[in-house]
PDB file of C-alpha atoms and ligand atoms in Angstrom:
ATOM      1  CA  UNK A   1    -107.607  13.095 -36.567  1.00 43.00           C
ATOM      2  CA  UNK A   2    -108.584  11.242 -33.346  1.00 45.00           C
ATOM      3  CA  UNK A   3    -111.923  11.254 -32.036  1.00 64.00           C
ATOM      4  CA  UNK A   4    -110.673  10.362 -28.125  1.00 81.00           C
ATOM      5  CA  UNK A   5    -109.752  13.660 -26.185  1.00 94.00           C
ATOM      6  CA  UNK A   6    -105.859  13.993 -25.653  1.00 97.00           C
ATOM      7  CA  UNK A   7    -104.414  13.628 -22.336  1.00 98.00           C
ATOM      8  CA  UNK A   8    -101.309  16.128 -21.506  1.00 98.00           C
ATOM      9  CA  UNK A   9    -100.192  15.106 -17.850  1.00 98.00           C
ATOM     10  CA  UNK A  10     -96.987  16.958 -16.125  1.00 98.00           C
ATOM     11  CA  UNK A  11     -94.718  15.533 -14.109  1.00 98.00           C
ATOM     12  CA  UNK A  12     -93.397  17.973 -11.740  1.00 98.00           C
ATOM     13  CA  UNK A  13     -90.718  15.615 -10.060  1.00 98.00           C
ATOM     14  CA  UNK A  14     -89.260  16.715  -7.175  1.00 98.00           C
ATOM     15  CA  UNK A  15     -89.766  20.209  -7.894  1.00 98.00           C
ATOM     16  CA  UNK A  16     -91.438  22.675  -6.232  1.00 98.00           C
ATOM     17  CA  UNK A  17     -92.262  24.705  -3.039  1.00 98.00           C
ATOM     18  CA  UNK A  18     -95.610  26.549  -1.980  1.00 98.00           C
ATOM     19  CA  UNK A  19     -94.781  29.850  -3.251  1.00 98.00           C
ATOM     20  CA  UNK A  20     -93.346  28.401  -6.510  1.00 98.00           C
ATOM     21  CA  UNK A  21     -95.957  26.013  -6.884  1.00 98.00           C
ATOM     22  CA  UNK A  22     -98.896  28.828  -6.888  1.00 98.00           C
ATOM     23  CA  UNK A  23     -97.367  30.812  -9.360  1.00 98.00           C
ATOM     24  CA  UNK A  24     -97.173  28.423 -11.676  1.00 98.00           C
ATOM     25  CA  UNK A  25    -100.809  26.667 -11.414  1.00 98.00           C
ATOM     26  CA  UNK A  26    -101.788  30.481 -10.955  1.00 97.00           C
ATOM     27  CA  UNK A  27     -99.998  30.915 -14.710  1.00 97.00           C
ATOM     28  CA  UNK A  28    -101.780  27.654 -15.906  1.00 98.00           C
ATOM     29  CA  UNK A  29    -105.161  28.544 -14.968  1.00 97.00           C
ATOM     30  CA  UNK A  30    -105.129  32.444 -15.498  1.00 95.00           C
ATOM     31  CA  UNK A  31    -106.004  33.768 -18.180  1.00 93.00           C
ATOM     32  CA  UNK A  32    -108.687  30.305 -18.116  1.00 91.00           C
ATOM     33  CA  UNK A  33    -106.777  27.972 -21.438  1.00 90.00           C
ATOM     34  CA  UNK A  34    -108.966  26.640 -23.934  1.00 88.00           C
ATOM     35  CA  UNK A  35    -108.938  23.070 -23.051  1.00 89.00           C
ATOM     36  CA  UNK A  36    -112.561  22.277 -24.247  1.00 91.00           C
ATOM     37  CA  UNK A  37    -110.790  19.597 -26.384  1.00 92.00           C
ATOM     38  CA  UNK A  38    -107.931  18.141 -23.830  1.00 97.00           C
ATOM     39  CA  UNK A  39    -108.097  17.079 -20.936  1.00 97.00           C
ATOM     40  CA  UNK A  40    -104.928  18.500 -18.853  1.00 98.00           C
ATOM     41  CA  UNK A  41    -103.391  17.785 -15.443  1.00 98.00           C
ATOM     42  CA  UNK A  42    -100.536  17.596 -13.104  1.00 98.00           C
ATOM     43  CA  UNK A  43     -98.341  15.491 -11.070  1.00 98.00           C
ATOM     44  CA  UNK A  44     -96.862  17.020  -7.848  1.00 98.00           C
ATOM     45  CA  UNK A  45     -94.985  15.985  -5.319  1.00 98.00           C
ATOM     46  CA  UNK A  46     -97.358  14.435  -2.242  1.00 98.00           C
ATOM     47  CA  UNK A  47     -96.671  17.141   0.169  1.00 98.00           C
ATOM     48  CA  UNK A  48     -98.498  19.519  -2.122  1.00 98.00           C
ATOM     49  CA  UNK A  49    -101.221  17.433  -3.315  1.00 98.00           C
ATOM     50  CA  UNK A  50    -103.959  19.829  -0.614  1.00 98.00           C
ATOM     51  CA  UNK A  51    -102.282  22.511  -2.260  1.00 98.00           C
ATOM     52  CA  UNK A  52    -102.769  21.363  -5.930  1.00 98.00           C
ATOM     53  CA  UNK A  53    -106.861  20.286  -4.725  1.00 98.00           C
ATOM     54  CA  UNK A  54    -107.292  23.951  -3.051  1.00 98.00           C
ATOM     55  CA  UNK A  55    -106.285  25.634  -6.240  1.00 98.00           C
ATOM     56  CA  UNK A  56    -107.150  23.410  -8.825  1.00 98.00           C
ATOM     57  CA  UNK A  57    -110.677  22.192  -7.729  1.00 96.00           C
ATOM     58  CA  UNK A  58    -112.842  24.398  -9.419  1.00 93.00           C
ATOM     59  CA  UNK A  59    -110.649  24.067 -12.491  1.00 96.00           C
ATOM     60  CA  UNK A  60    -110.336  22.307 -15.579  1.00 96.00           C
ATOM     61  CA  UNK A  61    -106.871  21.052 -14.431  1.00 98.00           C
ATOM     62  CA  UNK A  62    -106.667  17.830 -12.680  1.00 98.00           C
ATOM     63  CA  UNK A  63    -103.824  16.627 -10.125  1.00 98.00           C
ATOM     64  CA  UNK A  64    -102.302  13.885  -9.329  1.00 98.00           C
ATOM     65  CA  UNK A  65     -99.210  12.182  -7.499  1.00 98.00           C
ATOM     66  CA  UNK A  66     -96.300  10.496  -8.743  1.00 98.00           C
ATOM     67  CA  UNK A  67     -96.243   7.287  -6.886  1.00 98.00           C
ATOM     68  CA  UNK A  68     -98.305   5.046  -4.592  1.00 98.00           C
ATOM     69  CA  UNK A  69     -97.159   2.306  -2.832  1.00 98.00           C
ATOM     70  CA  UNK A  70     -98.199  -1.590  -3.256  1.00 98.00           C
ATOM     71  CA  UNK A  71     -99.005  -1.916   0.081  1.00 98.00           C
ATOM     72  CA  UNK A  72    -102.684  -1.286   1.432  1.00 98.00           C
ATOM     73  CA  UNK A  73    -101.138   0.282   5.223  1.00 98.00           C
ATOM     74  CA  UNK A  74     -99.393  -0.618   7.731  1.00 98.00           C
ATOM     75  CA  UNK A  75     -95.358  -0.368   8.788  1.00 98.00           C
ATOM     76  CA  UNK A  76     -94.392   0.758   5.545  1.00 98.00           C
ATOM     77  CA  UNK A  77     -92.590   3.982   6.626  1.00 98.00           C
ATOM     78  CA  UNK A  78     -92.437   7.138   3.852  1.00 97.00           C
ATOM     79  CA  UNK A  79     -94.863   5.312   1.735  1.00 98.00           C
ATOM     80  CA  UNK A  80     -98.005   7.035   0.550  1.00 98.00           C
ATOM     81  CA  UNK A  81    -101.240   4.775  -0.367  1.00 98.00           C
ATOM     82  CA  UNK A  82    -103.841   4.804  -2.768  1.00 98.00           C
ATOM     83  CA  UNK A  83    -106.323   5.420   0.520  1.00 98.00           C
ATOM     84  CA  UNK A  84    -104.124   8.578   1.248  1.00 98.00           C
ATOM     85  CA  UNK A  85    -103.971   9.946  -2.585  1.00 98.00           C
ATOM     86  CA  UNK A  86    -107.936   9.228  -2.709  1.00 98.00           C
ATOM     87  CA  UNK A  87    -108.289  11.855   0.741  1.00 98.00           C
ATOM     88  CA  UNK A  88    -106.821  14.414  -2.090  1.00 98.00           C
ATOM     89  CA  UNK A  89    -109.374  13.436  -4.595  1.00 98.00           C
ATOM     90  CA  UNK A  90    -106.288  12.991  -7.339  1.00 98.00           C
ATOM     91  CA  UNK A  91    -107.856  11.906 -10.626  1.00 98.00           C
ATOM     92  CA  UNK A  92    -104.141   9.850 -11.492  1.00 98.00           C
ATOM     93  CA  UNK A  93    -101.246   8.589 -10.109  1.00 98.00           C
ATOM     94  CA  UNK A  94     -97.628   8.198 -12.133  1.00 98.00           C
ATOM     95  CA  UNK A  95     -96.907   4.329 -11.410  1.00 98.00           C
ATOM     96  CA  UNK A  96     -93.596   2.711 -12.998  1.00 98.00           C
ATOM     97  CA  UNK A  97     -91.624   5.869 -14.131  1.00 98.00           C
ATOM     98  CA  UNK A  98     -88.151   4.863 -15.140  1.00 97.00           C
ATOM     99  CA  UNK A  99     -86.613   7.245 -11.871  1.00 97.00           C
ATOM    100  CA  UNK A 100     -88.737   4.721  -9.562  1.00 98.00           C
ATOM    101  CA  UNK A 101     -87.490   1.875 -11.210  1.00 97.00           C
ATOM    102  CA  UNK A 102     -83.535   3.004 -12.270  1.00 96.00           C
ATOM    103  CA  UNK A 103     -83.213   5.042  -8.431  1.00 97.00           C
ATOM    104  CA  UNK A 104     -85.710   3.020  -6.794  1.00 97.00           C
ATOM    105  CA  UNK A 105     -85.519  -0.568  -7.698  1.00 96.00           C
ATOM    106  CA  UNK A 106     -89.174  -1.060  -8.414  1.00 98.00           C
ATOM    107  CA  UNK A 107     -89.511  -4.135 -10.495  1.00 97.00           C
ATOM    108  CA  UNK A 108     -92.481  -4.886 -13.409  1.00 97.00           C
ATOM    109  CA  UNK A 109     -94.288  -6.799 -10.198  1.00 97.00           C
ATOM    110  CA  UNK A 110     -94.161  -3.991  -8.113  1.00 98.00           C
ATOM    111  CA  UNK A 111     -95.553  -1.716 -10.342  1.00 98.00           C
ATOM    112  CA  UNK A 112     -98.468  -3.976 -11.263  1.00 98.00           C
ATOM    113  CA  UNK A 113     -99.413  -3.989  -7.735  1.00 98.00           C
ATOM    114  CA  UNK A 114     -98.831  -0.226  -7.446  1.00 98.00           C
ATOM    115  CA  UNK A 115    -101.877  -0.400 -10.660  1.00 98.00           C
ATOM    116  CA  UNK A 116    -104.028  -2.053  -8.844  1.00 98.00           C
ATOM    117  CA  UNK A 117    -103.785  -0.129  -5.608  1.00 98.00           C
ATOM    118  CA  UNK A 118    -104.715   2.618  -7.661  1.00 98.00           C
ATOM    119  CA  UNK A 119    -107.602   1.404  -9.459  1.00 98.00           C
ATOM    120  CA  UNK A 120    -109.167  -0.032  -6.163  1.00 98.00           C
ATOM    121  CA  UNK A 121    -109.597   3.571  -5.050  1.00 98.00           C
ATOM    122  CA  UNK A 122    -111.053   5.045  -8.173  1.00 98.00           C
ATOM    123  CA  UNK A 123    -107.556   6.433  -9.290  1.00 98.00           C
ATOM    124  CA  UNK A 124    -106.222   6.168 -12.577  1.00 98.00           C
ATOM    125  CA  UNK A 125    -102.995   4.678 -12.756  1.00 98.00           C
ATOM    126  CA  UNK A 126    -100.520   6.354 -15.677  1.00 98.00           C
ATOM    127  CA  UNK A 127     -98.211   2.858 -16.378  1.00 98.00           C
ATOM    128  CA  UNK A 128     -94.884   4.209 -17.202  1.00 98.00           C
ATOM    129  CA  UNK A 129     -93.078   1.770 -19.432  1.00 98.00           C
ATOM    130  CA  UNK A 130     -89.687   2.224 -21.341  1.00 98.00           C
ATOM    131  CA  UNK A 131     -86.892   0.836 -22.662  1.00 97.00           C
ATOM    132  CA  UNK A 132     -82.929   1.980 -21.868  1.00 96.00           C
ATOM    133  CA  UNK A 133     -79.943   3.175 -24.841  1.00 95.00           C
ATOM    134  CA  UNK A 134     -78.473   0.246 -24.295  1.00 95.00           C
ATOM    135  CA  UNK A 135     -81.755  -2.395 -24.652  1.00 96.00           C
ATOM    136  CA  UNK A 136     -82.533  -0.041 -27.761  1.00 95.00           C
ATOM    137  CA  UNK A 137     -79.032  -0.632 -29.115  1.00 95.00           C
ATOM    138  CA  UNK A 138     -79.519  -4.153 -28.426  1.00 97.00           C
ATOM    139  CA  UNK A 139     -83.223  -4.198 -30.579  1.00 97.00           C
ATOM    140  CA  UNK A 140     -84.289  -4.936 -27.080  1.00 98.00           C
ATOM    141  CA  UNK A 141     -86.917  -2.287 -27.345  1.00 98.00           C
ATOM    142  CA  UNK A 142     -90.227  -4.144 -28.124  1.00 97.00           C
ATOM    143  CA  UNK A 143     -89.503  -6.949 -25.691  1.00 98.00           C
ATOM    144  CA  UNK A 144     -88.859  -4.390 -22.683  1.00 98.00           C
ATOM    145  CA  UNK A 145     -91.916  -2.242 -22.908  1.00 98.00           C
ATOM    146  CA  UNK A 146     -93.576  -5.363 -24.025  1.00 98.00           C
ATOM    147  CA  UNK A 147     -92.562  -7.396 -20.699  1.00 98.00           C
ATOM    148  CA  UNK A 148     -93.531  -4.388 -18.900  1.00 98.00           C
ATOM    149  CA  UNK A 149     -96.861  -3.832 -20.023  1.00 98.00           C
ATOM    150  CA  UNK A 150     -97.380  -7.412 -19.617  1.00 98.00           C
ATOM    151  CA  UNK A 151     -96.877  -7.203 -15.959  1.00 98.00           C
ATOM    152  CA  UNK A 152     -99.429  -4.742 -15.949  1.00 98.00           C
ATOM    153  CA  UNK A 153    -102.384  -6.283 -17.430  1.00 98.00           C
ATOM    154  CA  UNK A 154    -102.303  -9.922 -16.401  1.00 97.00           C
ATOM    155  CA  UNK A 155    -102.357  -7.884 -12.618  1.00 97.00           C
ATOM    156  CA  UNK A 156    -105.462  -5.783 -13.204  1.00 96.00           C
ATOM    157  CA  UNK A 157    -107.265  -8.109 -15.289  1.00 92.00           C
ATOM    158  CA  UNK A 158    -110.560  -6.903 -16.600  1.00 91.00           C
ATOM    159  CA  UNK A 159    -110.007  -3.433 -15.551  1.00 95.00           C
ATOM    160  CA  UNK A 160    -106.960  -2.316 -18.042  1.00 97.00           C
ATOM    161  CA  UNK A 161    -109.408  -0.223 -20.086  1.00 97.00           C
ATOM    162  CA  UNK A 162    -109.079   1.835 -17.065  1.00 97.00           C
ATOM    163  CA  UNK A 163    -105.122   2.577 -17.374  1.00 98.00           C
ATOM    164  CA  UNK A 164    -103.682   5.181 -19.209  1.00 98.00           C
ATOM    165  CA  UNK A 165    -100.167   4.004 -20.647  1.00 98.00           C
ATOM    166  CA  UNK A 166     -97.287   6.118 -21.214  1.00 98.00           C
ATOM    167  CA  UNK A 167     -94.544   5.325 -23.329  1.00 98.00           C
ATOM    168  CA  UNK A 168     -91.418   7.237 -22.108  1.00 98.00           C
ATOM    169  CA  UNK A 169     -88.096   6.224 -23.777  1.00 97.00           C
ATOM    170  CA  UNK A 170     -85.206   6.526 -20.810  1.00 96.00           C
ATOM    171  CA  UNK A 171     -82.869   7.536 -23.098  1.00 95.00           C
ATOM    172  CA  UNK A 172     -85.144  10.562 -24.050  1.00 94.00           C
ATOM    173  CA  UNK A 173     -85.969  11.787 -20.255  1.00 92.00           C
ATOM    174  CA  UNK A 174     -84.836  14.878 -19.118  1.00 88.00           C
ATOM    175  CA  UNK A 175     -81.844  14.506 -22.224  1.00 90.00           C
ATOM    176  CA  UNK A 176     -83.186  17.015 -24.702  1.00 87.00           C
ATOM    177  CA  UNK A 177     -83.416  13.844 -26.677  1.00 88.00           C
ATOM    178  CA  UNK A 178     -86.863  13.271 -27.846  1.00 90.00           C
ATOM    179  CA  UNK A 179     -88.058  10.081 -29.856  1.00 92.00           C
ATOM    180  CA  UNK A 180     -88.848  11.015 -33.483  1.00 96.00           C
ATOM    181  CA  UNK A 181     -92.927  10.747 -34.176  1.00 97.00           C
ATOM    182  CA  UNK A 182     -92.230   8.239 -36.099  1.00 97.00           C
ATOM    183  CA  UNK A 183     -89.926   5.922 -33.541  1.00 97.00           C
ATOM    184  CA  UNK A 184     -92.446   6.888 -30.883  1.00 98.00           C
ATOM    185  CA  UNK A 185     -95.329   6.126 -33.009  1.00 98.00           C
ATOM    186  CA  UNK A 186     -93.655   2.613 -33.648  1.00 98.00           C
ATOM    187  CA  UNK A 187     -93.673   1.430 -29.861  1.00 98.00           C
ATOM    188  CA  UNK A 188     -97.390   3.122 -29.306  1.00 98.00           C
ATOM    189  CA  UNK A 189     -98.221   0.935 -32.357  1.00 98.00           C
ATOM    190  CA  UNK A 190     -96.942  -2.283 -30.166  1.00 98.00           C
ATOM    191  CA  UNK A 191     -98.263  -1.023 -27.174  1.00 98.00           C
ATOM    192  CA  UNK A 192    -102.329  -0.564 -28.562  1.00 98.00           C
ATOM    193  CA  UNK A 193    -101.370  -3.961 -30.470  1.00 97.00           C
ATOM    194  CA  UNK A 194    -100.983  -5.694 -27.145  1.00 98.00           C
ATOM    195  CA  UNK A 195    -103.622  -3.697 -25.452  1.00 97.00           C
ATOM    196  CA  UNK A 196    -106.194  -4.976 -28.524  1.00 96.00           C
ATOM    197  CA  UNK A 197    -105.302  -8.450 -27.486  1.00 96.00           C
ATOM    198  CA  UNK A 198    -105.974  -7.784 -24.088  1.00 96.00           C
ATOM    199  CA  UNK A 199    -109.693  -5.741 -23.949  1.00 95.00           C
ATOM    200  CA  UNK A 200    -112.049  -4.533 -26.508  1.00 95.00           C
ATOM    201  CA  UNK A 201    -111.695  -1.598 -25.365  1.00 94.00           C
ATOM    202  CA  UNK A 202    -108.262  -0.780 -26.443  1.00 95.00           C
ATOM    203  CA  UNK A 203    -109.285   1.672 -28.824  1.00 94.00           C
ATOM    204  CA  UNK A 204    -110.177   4.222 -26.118  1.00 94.00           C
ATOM    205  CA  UNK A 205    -107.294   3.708 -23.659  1.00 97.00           C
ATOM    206  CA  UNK A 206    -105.190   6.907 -23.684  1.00 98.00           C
ATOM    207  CA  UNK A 207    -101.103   6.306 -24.517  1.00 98.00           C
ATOM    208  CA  UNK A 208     -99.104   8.963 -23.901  1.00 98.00           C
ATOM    209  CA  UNK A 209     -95.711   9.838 -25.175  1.00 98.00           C
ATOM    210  CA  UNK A 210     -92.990  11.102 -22.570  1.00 97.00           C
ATOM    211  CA  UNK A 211     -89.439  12.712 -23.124  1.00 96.00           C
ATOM    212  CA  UNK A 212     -87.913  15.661 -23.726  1.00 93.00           C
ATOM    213  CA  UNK A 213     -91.922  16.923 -25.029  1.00 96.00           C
ATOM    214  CA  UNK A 214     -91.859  20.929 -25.850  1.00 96.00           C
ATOM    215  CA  UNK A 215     -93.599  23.329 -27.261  1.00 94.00           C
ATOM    216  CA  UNK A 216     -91.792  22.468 -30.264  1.00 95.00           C
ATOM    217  CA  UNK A 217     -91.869  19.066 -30.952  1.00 96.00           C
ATOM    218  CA  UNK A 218     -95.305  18.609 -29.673  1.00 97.00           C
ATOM    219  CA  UNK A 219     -97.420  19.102 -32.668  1.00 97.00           C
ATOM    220  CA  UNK A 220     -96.199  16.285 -34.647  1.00 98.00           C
ATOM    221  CA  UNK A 221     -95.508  13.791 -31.893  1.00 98.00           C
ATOM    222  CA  UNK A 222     -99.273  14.566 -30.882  1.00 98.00           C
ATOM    223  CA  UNK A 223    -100.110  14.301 -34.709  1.00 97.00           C
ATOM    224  CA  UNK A 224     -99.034  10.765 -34.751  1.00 97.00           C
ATOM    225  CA  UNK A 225    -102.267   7.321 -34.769  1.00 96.00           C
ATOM    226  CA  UNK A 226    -101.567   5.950 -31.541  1.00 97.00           C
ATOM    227  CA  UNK A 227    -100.074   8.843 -29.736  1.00 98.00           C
ATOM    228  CA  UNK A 228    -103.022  10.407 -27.153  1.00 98.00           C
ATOM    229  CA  UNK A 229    -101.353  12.901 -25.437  1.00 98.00           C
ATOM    230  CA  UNK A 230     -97.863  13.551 -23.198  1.00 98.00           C
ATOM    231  CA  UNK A 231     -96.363  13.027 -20.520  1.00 98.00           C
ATOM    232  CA  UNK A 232     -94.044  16.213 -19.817  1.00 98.00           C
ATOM    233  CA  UNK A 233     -91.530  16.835 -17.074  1.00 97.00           C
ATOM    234  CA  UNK A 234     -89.234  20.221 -17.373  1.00 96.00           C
ATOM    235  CA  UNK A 235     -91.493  21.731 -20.115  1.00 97.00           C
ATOM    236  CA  UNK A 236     -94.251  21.361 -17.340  1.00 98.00           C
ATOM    237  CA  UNK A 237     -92.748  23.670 -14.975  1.00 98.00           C
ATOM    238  CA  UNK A 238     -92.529  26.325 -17.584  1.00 98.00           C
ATOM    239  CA  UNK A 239     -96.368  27.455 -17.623  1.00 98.00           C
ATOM    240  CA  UNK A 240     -95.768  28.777 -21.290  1.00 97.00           C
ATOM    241  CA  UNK A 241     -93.710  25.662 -22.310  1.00 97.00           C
ATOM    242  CA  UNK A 242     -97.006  23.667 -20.907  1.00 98.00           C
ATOM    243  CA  UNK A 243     -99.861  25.780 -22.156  1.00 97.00           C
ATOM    244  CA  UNK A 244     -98.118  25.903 -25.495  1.00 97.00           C
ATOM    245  CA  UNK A 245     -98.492  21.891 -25.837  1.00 98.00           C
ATOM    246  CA  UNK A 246    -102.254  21.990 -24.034  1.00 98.00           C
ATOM    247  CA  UNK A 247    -102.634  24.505 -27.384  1.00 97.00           C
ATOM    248  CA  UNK A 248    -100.399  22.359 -29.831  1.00 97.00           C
ATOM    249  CA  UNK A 249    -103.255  19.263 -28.339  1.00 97.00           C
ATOM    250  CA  UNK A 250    -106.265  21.785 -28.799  1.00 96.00           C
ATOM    251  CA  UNK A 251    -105.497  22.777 -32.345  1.00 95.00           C
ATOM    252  CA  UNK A 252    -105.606  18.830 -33.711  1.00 92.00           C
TER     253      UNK A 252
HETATM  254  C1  LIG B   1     -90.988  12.698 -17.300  1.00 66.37           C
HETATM  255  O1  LIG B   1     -90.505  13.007 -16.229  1.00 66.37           O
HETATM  256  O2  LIG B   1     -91.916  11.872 -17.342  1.00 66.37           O
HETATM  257  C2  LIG B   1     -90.461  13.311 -18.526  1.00 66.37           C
HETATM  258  C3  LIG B   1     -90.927  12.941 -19.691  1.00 66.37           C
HETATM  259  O3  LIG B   1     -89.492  14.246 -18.357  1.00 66.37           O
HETATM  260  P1  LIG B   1     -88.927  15.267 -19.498  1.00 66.37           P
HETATM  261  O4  LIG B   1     -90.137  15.816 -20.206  1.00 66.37           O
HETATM  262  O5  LIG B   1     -88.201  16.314 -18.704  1.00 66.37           O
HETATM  263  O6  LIG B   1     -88.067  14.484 -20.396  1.00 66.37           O
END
């Protein structure tokens, strides 16, 4: 049993219109969950990030967006900065997840600096790291998510007890594939190893497990030492599917 409070975070993706979008943080936050134990919130695309504040605000749901950019401001058209999120109040911002670096081309570097954007406007930045089917067929799993973590912390220096870290296979995104608790445990056991060595603080930084999460393999990912919550993308548009792994959280 874990004495830190569990984090479960969805990722909406590009999903979502206004109509669509109330319903479902209407069926997240009516009838009120019991959350007393977890914290719970969601990532949504930046367009509806006044929407998410409007309806969330007086909630125990918290928002966030899915990206920032590395850049302060300036010529940097379609970007969104950490100024910008702040405006929306978000409590956390997605940086590194594997569709911004396979479709997007954002290297370890760039998502360091994307961090610490974050951080230097009181956001908290949810590192996505993750290794490929091919670099786990390879045994090329610890030294990815290992070199991309790394990244990470020498760029924020004394302020990684702020991140949350999420641990989101590729191969298991969106795939139906999900890690077993016990592979997934593995890398979170690497991931707080290299955390340890990097703040005392490790202990109370929140990793999160990401892919192909459900209402029924929750429970025993979330079960698992060094898992602290989830990162979920399709379940999280299914306000059941969602609520049912804020309850499988709640019940540990
Ligand atoms: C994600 O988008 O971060 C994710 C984990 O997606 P899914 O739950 O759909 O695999």
């Amino acid at each position: 049993m874990t004495m830190k409070r569990l984090l479960i975070v969805g990722n909406w993706k590009m999903n979502g219109q206004l109509a669509a979008n109330a319903d479902l943080l209407g069926a997240i936050l009516h009838p009120t969950p019991a959350c007393d134990r977890v914290d719970m919130a969601v990532c949504v695309p930046a367009p509806y990030l006044a929407q998410a504040q409007l309806i969330c605000q007086a909630s125990a749901l918290s928002w966030g967006g899915q990206d920032v950019s590395a850049h302060e401001q300036g010529a940097y058209t379609g970007e969104v900065s950490a100024a910008m999120l702040q405006d929306f109040k978000v409590r956390y911002v997605l940086v590194g997840h594997s569709e911004r670096r396979q479709y997007h081309g954002e290297s370890s570097s760039v998502v360091a600096a994307k961090a610490q954007r974050a951080l230097a406007k009181g956001i908290t930045p949810i590192v996505c790291v993750g290794e490929t089917l091919q670099e786990r067929e390879a045994g090329q799993t610890e030294d990815v998510v290992k070199r991309q973590l790394a990244a990470v912390i020498q760029q924020v220096g004394h302020c990684v007890s702020e991140l949350v870290v999420a641990y989101e296979p590729v191969w298991a995104i969106g795939t139906g594939r999900t890690a077993s608790p016990e592979q997934a445990q593995a890398v979170h056991a690497l991931l707080r190893a290299q955390l340890n060595a990097a703040t005392a603080n490790a202990p109370s930084i929140r990793l999160l497990y990401g892919g192909s999460m459900n209402a029924s393999n929750a429970a025993s990912l979330l079960a698992q030492p060094d898992i602290d919550g989830g990162l979920v993308g399709g379940a999280s548009l299914k306000p059941h599917d969602f609520l049912a792994i804020v309850a499988a959280a709640q019940a540990l």
